[in-house]
Amino acid sequence: MKVRITIMPQAAVLDPAGVATAHALEHLGLHGVSSLRIGKLIELDIEGATEEELHQACRDLLSNPVMEDYCLEVIS
Amino acid sequence: MKVRITIMPQAAVLDPAGVATAHALEHLGLHGVSSLRIGKLIELDIEGATEEELHQACRDLLSNPVMEDYCLEVIS
């Protein structure tokens, strides 16, 4: 199955890369940025795993639950 | 407007972080991974910019067009 996992920094957690990127966009002339957050997107082809095993892998390996939220979508 | 930009390594480009993560999933017992690629997801709130300006920023700043493909979606 094809799986897409998005991992974003939690809203309460500072995202320094996002802040730096927002400033860089301002330097490019895009002044209206009110929020910019950078996360990870993992696209995965896997056979023989259950969705629950994948959620477990998201919690244990792919995301840091203290600072990040993840979302797992089975695409096909 | 709210914009979501996904940036993925091109299919022909080696993704070492993806390979390492696939190996780590195997160590967790998930042996059926046939492909795993890691990209970036940028969520952005911006006012006063056109979609064309955002595409330009994607090409000039947010992605590396030599190695990455980006996809820009206006969410609202």
Short mmCIF file of C-alpha atoms in Angstrom, two decimals:
data_model
loop_
_atom_site.label_atom_id
_atom_site.label_comp_id
_atom_site.label_asym_id
_atom_site.label_seq_id
_atom_site.Cartn_x
_atom_site.Cartn_y
_atom_site.Cartn_z
CA MET A 1 0.00 0.00 0.00
CA LYS A 2 0.99 3.59 -0.56
CA VAL A 3 1.08 5.72 2.55
CA ARG A 4 1.64 9.43 3.03
CA ILE A 5 2.80 10.63 6.43
CA THR A 6 2.92 14.33 7.22
CA ILE A 7 4.84 15.45 10.27
CA MET A 8 4.50 19.06 11.42
CA PRO A 9 5.96 20.90 14.41
CA GLN A 10 3.29 21.39 17.07
CA ALA A 11 1.67 24.84 17.11
CA ALA A 12 3.20 25.65 20.49
CA VAL A 13 6.71 24.73 19.40
CA LEU A 14 8.99 27.33 17.85
CA ASP A 15 9.95 26.44 14.27
CA PRO A 16 13.24 28.30 13.62
CA ALA A 17 13.51 27.08 10.03
CA GLY A 18 10.01 28.37 9.39
CA VAL A 19 10.83 31.77 10.90
CA ALA A 20 14.03 32.02 8.83
CA THR A 21 12.15 31.07 5.67
CA ALA A 22 9.45 33.67 6.36
CA HIS A 23 12.18 36.31 6.67
CA ALA A 24 13.77 35.12 3.42
CA LEU A 25 10.39 35.46 1.67
CA GLU A 26 10.19 39.05 2.95
CA HIS A 27 13.58 39.74 1.39
CA LEU A 28 12.15 38.41 -1.89
CA GLY A 29 9.37 41.02 -1.62
CA LEU A 30 6.61 38.83 -0.17
CA HIS A 31 5.74 40.90 2.92
CA GLY A 32 2.40 39.44 3.90
CA VAL A 33 3.54 36.20 5.55
CA SER A 34 1.74 35.78 8.88
CA SER A 35 2.66 32.16 9.51
CA LEU A 36 5.04 29.66 7.97
CA ARG A 37 5.77 26.22 9.33
CA ILE A 38 7.96 23.54 7.83
CA GLY A 39 7.31 19.87 8.31
CA LYS A 40 8.21 16.59 6.70
CA LEU A 41 6.36 14.56 4.14
CA ILE A 42 7.14 10.85 3.88
CA GLU A 43 5.85 8.83 0.94
CA LEU A 44 6.08 5.13 1.51
CA ASP A 45 5.30 1.96 -0.43
CA ILE A 46 4.92 -0.96 1.95
CA GLU A 47 3.44 -4.45 1.85
CA GLY A 48 2.58 -6.73 4.73
CA ALA A 49 2.16 -4.08 7.40
CA THR A 50 -1.03 -3.11 9.19
CA GLU A 51 -2.10 0.47 9.65
CA GLU A 52 -1.62 0.05 13.41
CA GLU A 53 2.01 -1.03 12.87
CA LEU A 54 2.54 2.07 10.77
CA HIS A 55 1.03 4.30 13.46
CA GLN A 56 3.38 2.65 15.94
CA ALA A 57 6.35 3.37 13.64
CA CYS A 58 5.20 7.00 13.35
CA ARG A 59 5.15 7.35 17.12
CA ASP A 60 8.39 5.44 17.77
CA LEU A 61 10.61 6.37 14.85
CA LEU A 62 9.29 8.83 12.30
CA SER A 63 8.00 11.64 14.50
CA ASN A 64 8.97 13.11 17.83
CA PRO A 65 5.65 13.16 19.71
CA VAL A 66 6.96 15.75 22.17
CA MET A 67 7.37 18.37 19.47
CA GLU A 68 5.57 17.10 16.39
CA ASP A 69 2.17 15.92 15.26
CA TYR A 70 1.83 13.38 12.51
CA CYS A 71 -0.94 12.45 10.13
CA LEU A 72 -0.99 9.10 8.32
CA GLU A 73 -3.04 8.65 5.16
CA VAL A 74 -3.33 5.40 3.24
CA ILE A 75 -3.52 6.49 -0.41
CA SER A 76 -3.95 3.12 -2.14
CA MET B 1 -4.52 32.89 1.74
CA LYS B 2 -3.41 29.56 3.07
CA VAL B 3 -0.94 27.71 0.88
CA ARG B 4 0.56 24.25 1.14
CA ILE B 5 3.80 23.58 -0.70
CA THR B 6 5.16 20.05 -0.95
CA ILE B 7 8.74 19.58 -2.04
CA MET B 8 9.96 16.07 -2.88
CA PRO B 9 13.32 14.80 -4.15
CA GLN B 10 13.07 13.97 -7.85
CA ALA B 11 12.58 10.29 -8.63
CA ALA B 12 16.03 10.05 -10.26
CA VAL B 13 17.80 11.59 -7.25
CA LEU B 14 19.07 9.41 -4.42
CA ASP B 15 17.38 10.22 -1.12
CA PRO B 16 19.82 9.05 1.58
CA ALA B 17 17.52 10.04 4.46
CA GLY B 18 14.77 7.98 2.87
CA VAL B 19 17.04 4.96 2.45
CA ALA B 20 18.20 5.23 6.09
CA THR B 21 14.60 5.53 7.29
CA ALA B 22 13.55 2.48 5.25
CA HIS B 23 16.35 0.50 6.93
CA ALA B 24 15.25 1.75 10.35
CA LEU B 25 11.69 0.58 9.63
CA GLU B 26 13.09 -2.86 8.77
CA HIS B 27 14.79 -2.95 12.16
CA LEU B 28 11.38 -2.21 13.70
CA GLY B 29 10.01 -5.29 11.94
CA LEU B 30 8.40 -3.64 8.91
CA HIS B 31 10.12 -5.60 6.15
CA GLY B 32 7.93 -4.81 3.15
CA VAL B 33 9.14 -1.28 2.35
CA SER B 34 9.79 -1.00 -1.38
CA SER B 35 10.12 2.78 -1.57
CA LEU B 36 10.42 5.59 0.93
CA ARG B 37 11.12 9.20 0.09
CA ILE B 38 11.25 12.15 2.42
CA GLY B 39 10.30 15.63 1.36
CA LYS B 40 9.28 18.90 2.94
CA LEU B 41 5.86 20.31 3.61
CA ILE B 42 5.51 24.06 4.02
CA GLU B 43 2.28 25.54 5.35
CA LEU B 44 2.05 29.23 4.77
CA ASP B 45 -0.42 32.04 5.54
CA ILE B 46 0.17 34.98 3.25
CA GLU B 47 -1.72 38.07 2.14
CA GLY B 48 -1.04 40.32 -0.82
CA ALA B 49 0.89 37.85 -2.96
CA THR B 50 -0.19 36.39 -6.27
CA GLU B 51 0.03 32.70 -7.02
CA GLU B 52 2.66 33.49 -9.67
CA GLU B 53 4.82 35.26 -7.06
CA LEU B 54 4.55 32.19 -4.86
CA HIS B 55 5.57 29.90 -7.73
CA GLN B 56 8.55 32.18 -8.31
CA ALA B 57 9.48 31.91 -4.61
CA CYS B 58 9.18 28.12 -4.83
CA ARG B 59 11.60 28.05 -7.75
CA ASP B 60 14.04 30.65 -6.36
CA LEU B 61 14.06 29.95 -2.64
CA LEU B 62 11.99 27.11 -1.31
CA SER B 63 12.97 24.27 -3.62
CA ASN B 64 16.09 23.28 -5.48
CA PRO B 65 14.78 22.68 -9.01
CA VAL B 66 17.85 20.62 -9.92
CA MET B 67 17.02 17.94 -7.36
CA GLU B 68 13.47 18.57 -6.18
CA ASP B 69 9.96 18.93 -7.54
CA TYR B 70 7.45 21.15 -5.80
CA CYS B 71 3.69 21.30 -5.77
CA LEU B 72 1.83 24.42 -4.65
CA GLU B 73 -1.79 24.20 -3.51
CA VAL B 74 -3.89 27.16 -2.45
CA ILE B 75 -6.08 25.79 0.35
CA SER B 76 -8.16 28.86 1.15
#
